[in-house]
Coordinates of C-alpha atoms and ligand atoms in Angstrom, one line a residue:
X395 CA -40.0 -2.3 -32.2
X396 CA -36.3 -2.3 -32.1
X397 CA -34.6 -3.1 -29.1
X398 CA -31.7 -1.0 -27.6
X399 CA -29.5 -1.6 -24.7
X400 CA -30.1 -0.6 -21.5
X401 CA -28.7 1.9 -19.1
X402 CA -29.2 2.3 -15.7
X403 CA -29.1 6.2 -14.9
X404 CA -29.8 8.3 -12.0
X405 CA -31.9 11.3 -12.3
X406 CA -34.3 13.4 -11.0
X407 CA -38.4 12.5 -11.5
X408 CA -38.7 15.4 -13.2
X409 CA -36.0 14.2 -15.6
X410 CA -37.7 10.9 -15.8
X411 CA -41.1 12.5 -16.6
X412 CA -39.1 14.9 -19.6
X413 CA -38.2 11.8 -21.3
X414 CA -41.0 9.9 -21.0
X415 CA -42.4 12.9 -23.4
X416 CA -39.4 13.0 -25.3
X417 CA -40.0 9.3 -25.9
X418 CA -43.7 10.3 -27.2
X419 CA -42.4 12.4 -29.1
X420 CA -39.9 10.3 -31.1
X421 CA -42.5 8.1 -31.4
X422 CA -44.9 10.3 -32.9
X423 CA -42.5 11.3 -35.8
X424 CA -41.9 8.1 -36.0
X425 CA -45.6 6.9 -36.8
X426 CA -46.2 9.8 -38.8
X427 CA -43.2 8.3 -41.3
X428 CA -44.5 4.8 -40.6
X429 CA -48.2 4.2 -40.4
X430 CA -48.0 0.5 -40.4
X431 CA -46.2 0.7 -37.0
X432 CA -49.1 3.1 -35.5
X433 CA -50.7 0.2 -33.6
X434 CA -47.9 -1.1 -32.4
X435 CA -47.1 2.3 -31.1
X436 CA -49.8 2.9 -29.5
X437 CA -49.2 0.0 -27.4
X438 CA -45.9 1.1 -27.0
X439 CA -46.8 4.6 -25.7
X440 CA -49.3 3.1 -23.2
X441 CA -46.6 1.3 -22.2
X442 CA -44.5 4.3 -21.6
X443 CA -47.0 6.2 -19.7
X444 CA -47.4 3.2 -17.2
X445 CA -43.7 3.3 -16.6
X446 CA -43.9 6.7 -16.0
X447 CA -46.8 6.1 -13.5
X448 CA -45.3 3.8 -12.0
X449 CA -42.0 5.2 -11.7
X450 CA -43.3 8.5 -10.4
X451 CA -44.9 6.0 -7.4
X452 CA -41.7 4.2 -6.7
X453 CA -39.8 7.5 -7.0
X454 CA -42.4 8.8 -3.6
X455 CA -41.2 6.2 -1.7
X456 CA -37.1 5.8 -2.7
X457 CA -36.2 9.6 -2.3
X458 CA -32.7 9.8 -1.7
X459 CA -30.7 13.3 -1.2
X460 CA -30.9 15.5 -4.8
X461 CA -30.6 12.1 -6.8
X462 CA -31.7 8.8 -7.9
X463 CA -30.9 5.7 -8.9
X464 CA -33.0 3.7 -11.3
X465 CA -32.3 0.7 -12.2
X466 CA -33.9 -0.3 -15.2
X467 CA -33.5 -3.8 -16.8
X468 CA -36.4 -3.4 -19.7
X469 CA -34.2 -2.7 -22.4
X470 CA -36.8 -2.4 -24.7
X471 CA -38.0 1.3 -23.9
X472 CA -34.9 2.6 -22.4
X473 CA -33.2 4.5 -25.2
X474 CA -34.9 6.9 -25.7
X475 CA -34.6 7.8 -22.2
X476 CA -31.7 7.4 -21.2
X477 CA -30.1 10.8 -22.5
X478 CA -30.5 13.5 -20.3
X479 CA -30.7 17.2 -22.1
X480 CA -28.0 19.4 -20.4
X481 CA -26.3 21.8 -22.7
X482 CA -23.5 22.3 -20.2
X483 CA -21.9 19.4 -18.8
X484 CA -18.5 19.2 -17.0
X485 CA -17.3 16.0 -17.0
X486 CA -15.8 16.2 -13.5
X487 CA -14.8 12.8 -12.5
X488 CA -15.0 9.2 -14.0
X489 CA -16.2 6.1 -12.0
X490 CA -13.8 3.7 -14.1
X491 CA -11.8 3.1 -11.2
X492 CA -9.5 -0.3 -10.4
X493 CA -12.2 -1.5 -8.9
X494 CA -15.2 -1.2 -11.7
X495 CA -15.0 -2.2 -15.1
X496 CA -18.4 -0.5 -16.0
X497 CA -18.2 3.1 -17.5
X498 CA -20.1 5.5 -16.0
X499 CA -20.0 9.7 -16.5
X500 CA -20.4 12.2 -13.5
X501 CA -21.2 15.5 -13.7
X502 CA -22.0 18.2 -11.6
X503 CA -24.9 21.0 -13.2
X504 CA -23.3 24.2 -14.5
X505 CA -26.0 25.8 -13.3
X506 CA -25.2 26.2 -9.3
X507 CA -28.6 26.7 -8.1
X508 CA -29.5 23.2 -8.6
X509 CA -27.9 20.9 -6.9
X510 CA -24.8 19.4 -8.2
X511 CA -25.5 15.9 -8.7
X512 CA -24.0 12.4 -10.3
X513 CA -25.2 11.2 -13.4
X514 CA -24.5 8.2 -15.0
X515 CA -26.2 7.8 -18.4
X516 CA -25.8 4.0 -19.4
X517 CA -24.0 1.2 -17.8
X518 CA -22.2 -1.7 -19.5
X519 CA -20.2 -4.0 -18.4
X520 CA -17.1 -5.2 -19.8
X521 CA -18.1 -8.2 -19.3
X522 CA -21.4 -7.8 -20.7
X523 CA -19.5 -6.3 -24.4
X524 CA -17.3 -9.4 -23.6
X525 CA -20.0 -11.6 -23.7
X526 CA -22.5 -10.2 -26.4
X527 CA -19.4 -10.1 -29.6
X528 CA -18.9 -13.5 -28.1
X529 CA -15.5 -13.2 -27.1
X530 CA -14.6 -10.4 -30.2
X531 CA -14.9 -13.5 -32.1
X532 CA -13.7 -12.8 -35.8
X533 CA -17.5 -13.9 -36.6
X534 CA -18.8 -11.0 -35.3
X535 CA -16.4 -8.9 -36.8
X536 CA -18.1 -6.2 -39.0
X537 CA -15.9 -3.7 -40.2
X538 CA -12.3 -2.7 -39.4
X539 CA -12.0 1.5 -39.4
X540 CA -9.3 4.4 -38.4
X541 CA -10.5 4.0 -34.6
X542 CA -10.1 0.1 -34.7
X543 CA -12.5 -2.8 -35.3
X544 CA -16.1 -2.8 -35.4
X545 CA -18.0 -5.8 -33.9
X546 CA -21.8 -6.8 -33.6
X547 CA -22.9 -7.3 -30.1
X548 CA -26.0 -9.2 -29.3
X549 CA -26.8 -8.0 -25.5
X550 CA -28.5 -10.7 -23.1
X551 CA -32.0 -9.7 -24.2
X552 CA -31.3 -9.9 -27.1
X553 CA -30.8 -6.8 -28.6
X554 CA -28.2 -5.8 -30.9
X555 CA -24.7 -2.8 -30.8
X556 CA -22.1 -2.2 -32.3
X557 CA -19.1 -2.2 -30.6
X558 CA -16.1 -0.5 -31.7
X559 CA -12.6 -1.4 -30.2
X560 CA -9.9 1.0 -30.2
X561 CA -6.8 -0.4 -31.3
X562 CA -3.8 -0.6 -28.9
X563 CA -2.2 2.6 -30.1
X564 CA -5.2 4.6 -29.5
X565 CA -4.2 6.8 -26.6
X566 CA -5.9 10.5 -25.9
X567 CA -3.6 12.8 -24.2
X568 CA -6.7 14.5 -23.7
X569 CA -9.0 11.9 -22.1
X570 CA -11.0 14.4 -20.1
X571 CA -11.9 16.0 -23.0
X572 CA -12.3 13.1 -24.6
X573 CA -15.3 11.9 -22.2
X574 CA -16.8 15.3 -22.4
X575 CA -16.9 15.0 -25.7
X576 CA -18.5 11.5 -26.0
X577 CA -20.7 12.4 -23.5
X578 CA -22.3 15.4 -25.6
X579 CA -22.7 13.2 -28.3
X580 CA -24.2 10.6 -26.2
X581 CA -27.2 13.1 -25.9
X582 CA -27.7 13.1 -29.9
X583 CA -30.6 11.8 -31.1
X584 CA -31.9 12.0 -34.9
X585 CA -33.8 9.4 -36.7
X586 CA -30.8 9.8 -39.6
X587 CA -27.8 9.8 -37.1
X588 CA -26.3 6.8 -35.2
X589 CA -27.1 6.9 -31.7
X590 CA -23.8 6.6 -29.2
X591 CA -24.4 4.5 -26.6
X592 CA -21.9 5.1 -24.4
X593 CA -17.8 4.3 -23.7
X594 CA -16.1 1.7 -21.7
X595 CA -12.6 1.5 -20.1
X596 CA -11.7 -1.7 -18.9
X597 CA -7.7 -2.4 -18.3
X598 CA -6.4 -1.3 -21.8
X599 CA -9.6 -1.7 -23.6
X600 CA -11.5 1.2 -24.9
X601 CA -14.5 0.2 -26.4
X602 CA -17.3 2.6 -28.0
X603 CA -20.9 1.5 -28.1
X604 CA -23.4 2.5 -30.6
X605 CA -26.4 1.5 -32.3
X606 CA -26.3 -1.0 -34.3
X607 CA -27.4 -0.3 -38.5
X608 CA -27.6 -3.9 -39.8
X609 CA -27.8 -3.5 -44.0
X610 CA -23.9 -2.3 -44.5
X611 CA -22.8 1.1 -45.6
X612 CA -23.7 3.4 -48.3
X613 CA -20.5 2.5 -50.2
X614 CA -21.3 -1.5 -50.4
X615 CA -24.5 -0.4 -51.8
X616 CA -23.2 1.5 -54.9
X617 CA -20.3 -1.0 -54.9
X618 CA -23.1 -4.0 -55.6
X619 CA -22.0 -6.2 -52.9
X620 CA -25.0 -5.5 -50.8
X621 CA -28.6 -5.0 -51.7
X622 CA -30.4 -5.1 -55.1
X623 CA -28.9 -2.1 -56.4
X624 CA -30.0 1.6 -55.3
X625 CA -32.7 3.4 -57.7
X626 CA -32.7 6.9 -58.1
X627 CA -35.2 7.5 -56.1
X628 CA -33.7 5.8 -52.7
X629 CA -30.2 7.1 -53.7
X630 CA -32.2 10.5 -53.6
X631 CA -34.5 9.4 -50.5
X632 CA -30.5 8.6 -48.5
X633 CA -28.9 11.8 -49.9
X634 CA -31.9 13.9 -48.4
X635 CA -31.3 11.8 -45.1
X636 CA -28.1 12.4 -44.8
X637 CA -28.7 16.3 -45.7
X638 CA -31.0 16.1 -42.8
X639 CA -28.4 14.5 -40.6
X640 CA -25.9 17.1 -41.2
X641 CA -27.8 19.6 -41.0
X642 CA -28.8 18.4 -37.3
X643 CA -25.3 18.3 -36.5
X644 CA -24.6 21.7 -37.6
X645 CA -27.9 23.5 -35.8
X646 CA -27.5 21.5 -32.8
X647 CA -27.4 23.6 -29.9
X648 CA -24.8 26.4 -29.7
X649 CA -22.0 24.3 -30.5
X650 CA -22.5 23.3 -34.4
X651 CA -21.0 19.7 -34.9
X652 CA -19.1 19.2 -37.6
X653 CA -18.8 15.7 -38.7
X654 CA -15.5 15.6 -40.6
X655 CA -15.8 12.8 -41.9
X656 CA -18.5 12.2 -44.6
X657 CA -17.9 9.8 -46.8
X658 CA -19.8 6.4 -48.3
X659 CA -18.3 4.2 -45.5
X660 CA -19.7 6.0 -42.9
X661 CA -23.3 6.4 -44.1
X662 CA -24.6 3.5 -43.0
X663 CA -28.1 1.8 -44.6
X664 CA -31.0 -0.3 -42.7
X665 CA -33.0 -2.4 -43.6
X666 CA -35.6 -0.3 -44.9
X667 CA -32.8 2.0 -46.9
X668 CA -32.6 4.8 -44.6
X669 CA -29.6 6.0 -44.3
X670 CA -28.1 7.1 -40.8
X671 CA -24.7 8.9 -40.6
X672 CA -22.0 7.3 -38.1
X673 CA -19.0 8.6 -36.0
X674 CA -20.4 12.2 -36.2
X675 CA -17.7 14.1 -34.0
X676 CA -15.6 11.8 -33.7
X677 CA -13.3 12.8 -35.8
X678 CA -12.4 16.1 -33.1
X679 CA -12.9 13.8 -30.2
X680 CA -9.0 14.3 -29.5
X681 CA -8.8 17.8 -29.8
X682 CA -10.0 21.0 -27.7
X683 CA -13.4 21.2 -27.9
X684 CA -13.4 24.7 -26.5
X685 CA -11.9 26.1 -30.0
X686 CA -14.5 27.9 -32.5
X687 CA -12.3 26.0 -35.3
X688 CA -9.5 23.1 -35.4
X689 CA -6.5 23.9 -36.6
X690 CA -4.3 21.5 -35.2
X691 CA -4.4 18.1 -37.6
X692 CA -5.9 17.8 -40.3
X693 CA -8.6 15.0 -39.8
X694 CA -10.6 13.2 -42.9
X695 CA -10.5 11.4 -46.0
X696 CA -8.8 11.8 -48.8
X697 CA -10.9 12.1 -51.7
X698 CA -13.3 14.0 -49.9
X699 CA -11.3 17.0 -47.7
X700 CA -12.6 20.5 -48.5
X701 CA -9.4 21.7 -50.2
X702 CA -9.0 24.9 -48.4
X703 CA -9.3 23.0 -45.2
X704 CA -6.3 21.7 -46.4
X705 CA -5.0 24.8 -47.2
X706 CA -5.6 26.6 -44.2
X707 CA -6.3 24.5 -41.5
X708 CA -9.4 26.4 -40.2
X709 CA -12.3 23.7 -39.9
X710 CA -15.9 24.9 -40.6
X711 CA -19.5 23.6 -41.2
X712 CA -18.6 24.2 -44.9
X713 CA -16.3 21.4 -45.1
X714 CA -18.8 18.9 -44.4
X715 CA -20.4 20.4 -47.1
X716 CA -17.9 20.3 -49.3
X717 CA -17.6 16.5 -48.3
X718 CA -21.0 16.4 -49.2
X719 CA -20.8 17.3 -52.4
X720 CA -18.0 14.6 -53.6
X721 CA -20.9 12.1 -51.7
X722 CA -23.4 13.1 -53.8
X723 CA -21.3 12.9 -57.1
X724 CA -20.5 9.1 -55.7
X725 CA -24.1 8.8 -55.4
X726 CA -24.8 9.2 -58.9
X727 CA -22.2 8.1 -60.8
X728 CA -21.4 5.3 -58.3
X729 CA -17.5 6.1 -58.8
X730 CA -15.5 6.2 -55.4
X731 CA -14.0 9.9 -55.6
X732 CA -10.7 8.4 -56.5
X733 CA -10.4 6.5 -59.1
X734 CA -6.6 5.1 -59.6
X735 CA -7.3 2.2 -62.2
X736 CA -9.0 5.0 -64.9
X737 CA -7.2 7.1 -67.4
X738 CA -5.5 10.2 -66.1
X739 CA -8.7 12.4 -66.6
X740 CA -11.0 9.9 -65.0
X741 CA -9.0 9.2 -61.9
X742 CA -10.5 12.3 -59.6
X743 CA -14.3 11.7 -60.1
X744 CA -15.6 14.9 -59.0
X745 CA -13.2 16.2 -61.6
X746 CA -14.5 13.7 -64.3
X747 CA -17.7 14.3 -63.2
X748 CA -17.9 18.1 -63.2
X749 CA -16.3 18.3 -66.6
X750 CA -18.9 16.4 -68.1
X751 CA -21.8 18.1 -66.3
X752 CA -20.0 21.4 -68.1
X753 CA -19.8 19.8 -71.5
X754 CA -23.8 19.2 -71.2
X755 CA -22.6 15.4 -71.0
X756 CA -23.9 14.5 -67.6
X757 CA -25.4 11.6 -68.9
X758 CA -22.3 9.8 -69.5
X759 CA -21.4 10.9 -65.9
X760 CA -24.2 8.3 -64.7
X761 CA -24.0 5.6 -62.8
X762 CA -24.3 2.4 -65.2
X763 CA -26.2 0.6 -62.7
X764 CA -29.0 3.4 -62.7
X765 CA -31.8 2.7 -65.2
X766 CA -31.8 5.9 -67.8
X767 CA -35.2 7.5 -68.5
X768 CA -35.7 11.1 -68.8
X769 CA -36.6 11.4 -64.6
X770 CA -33.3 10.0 -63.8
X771 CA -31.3 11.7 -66.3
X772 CA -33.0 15.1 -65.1
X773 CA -32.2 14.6 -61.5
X774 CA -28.3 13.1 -62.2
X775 CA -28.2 16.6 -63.8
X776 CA -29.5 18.3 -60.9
X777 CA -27.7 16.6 -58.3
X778 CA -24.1 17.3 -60.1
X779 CA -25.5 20.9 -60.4
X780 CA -26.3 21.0 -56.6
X781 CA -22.4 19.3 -56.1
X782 CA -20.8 21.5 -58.2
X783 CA -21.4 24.5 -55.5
X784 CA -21.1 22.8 -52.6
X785 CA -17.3 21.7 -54.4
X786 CA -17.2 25.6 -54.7
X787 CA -13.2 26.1 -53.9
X788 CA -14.1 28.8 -51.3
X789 CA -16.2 28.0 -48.4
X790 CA -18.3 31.6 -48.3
X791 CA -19.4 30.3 -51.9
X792 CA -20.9 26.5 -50.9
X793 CA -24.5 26.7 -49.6
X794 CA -25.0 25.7 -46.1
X795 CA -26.5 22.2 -45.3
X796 CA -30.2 23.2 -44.9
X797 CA -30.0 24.7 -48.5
X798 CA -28.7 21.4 -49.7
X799 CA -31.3 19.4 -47.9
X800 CA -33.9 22.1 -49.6
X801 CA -32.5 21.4 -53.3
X802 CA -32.6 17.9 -52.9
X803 CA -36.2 17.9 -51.8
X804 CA -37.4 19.7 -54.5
X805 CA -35.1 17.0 -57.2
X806 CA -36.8 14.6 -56.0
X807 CA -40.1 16.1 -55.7
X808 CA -39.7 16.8 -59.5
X809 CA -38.4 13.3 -60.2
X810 CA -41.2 11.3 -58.7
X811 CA -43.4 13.7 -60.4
X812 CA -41.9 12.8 -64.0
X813 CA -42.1 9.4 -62.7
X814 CA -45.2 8.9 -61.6
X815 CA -46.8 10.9 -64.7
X816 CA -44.8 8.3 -66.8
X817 CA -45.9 5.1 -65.2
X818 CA -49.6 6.5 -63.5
X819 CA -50.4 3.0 -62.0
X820 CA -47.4 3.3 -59.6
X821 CA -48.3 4.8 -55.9
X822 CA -47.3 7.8 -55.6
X823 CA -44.2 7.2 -53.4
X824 CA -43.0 4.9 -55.5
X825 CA -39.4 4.9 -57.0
X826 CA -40.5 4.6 -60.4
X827 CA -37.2 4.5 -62.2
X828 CA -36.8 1.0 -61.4
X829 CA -40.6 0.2 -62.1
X830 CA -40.3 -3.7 -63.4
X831 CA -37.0 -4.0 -61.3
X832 CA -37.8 -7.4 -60.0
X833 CA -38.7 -8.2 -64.0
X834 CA -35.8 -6.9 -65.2
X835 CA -33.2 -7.8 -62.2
X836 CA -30.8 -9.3 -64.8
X837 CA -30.7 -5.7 -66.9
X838 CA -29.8 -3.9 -63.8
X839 CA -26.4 -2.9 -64.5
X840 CA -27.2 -1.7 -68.3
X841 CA -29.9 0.0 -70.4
X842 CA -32.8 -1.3 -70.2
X843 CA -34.2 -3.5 -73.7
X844 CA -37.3 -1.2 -73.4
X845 CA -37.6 0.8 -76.4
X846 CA -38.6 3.8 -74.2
X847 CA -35.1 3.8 -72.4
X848 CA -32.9 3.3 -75.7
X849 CA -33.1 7.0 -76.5
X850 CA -29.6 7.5 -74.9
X851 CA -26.8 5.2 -75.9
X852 CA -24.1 4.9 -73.2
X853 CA -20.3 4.6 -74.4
X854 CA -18.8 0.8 -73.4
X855 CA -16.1 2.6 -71.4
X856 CA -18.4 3.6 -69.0
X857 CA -21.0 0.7 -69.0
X858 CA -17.6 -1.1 -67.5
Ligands
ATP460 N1 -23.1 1.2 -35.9 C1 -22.7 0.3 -36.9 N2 -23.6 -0.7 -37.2 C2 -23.2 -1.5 -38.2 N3 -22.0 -1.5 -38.9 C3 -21.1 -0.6 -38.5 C4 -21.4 0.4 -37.5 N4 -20.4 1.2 -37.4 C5 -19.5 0.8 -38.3 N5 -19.9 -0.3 -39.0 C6 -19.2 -1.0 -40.1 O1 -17.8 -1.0 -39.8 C7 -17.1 -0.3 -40.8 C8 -15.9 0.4 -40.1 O2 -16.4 1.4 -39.3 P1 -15.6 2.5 -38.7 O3 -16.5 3.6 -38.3 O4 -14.7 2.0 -37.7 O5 -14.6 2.9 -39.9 P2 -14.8 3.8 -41.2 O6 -15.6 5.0 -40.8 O7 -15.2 2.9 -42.3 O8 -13.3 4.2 -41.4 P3 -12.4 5.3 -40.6 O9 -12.6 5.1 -39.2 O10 -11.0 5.0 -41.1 O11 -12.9 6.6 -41.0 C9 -18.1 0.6 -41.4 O12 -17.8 0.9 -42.7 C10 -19.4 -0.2 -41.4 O13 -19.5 -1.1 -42.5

């Protein structure tokens, strides 16, 4: 089980008891993906309920006015609970005073009946951050991004964040809003998005915690400088995660979330290849988050901005898809979206890439690391298909997420079909197009010398 920082929070019992179930729950989806985990579940949930016990017991005896503090230094079951659900929040006052360099959020309960209460959901020190990137040490340094640099952080117990520190310029002339905002996010949870943590103000620091994803991104993964290579089948199994994670965002509550930002970077990869989606809303933590649309700056990457964003500066769930789709065209041909270093025609992939699905040349579209066969081929086909309409110039035309997420079940349902009928002595949820990969690991960025994979011969230009 993976350890998680710890918060300490003050809530209600009845809270408490919410999220010990909340906590079963997350675990049972969990051991329903993972069966080899189930007994260590178990344990874990038997664990849970004698917290709960436990903490109803101590609760008896430590009333205190409408609230309560608990302060609760086993990190190890504490995510889960730490979120609180509240679909209205005001953010009314912050505890980061002169005094304090631990972040903690206050609110008061929209709904007046109940009394209006504090609420801090996690607690770290400065100190603590300080201490866990030892001393921001360039070591620790994991990526560098538009909100500053991105650290690992191993916490006293031993658990690992990442911590992101703003750079110096980084000011929000809406810092209420701001807090609000991370605060809403904070209550996220999705087995595909990265959890937030919390935010810490200390002197000029600002420093955002999240969870830490410790196999790189998506992008070093088509890029070859992490992992073996993606199949077709995990580059399927992470496009259907990510679908899943957008989709999320854009359900969630009354207030769709719209991510902005999609792009290879910021899908990020564990160890197991699942992909989970980072800085979700982040993008729009600056501006009014009353507004049914932005329309103030345009916010994004270039490469993958939804071109009548750009045109009209009305922000919708649609852009993400549109994002989306130049992912998904990365995904299989393992081009980043721009291109500078190719010939003219080549230089905007999705471009490139959609002119060849049109020609019936989608094969030449693929990604030279992916093994051909007929299964891959099909689904490379399919998934440019499925990217050409969510790259549908007008939003009204690109299918929302869930649809995506639908499509993409159903290509791979197909391909590890074809697969599995091809090579029968595979398990079934094997990604067969790779079937002798660790065989074959030198062959992995050509065609394969298996007669049964010579049937389509790839031009040099784009084997380089
Ligand atoms: N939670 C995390 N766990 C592990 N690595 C992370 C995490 N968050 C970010 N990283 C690494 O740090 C890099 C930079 O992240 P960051 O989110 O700051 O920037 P970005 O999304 O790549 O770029 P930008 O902020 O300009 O859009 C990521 O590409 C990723 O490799």
């Amino acid at each position: 089980m993976k350890k998680t920082p710890s918060p300490k929070f003050q809530q209600s019992s009845q809270r408490k008891q919410n999220h010990n179930h909340q906590v079963l729950a997350t675990v049972n989806d969990e051991e329903r993906h993972n069966p080899k985990t189930a007994s260590a579940l178990k344990s874990f949930k038997n664990a849970v309920k004698k917290c709960a016990q436990i903490f109803s017991l101590f609760l008896l005896g430590k009333r205190k006015s409408a609230s309560y503090v608990v302060e609760n230094d086993d990190r190890k079951y504490t995510s889960k609970v730490r979120g609180v659900a509240s679909s209205s929040t005001d953010l009314s006052s912050e505890s980061n005073t002169k005094n304090s360099s631990k972040w903690k959020f206050s609110y008061s309960y929209a709904s007046s009946s109940t009394a209006s209460g504090q609420l801090g959901i996690g607690n770290f020190s400065f100190e603590e951050i300080y201490k866990s990137t030892a001393k921001f040490s360039p070591d620790n340094e994991i990526g560098q991004g538009g909100f500053g640099t991105v650290y690992r952080g191993k916490l006293n117990d031993g658990s690992m964040v990442a911590v992101k520190r703003a750079k110096k310029e980084v000011i929000h002339s809406h810092l209420h809003e701001f807090k609000n905002e991370i605060y809403t996010l904070s209550q996220i949870e999705h087995r595909n998005l990265v959890r937030l943590y919390g935010y810490l103000e200390h002197g000029n620091e600002k420093i955002i915690v999240v969870e830490y994803v410790g196999n790189g991104n998506l992008r070093e993964h088509l890029d070859g400088i992490r992992g073996e290579g993606l199949e077709m089948g995990e580059r399927l199994d992470i496009a259907i995660d990510v679908a899943h994670a957008i989709t999320y965002l854009h359900m969630y509550a009354d207030n769709p979330i719209i991510h902005r930002d999609i792009k290879a970077s910021n899908i990020l990869v564990t160890e197991n290849l699942k992909a989970k989606v980072a800085d979700f809303g982040f993008a729009r933590l600056s501006d009014d988050p009353t507004a049914t649309h932005i329309s103030t700056q345009v916010k994004g990457t270039a490469g993958y901005m939804d071109p009548e964003y750009l045109r009209t500066y009305q922000l919708t769930e649609k852009s993400d898809v549109y994002s989306f789709g130049v992912l998904l065209v990365e995904m299989v041909t393992g081009r980043h979206p721009i291109e500078p270093k190719r010939p003219l025609d080549e230089r905007v992939t999705i471009r490139w890439a959609m002119k060849m699905l049109k020609q019936g040349d989608a094969v030449f579209a693929m990604d030279p690391r992916l093994r051909r066969n007929p299964a891959s081929i099909k689904a490379v086909k399919q998934v440019l298909k499925l990217a050409l309409q969510c790259l549908a110039p007008l939003k009204q035309s690109r299918p929302p997420m869930k649809n995506c997420a639908e499509v993409l079940w159903e290509i791979r349902k197909s391909f590890r079909d074809e697969t599995d009928s091809d090579h029968p002595s595979l398990p079934s949820h094997h990604s067969a197009d790779f079937p002798q990969r660790e065989k074959n690991k030198h062959t992995v960025f050509g065609i394969e010398d298996d007669d049964s994979y010579k049937f389509v011969s790839v031009p040099n230009h784009i084997r380089s």
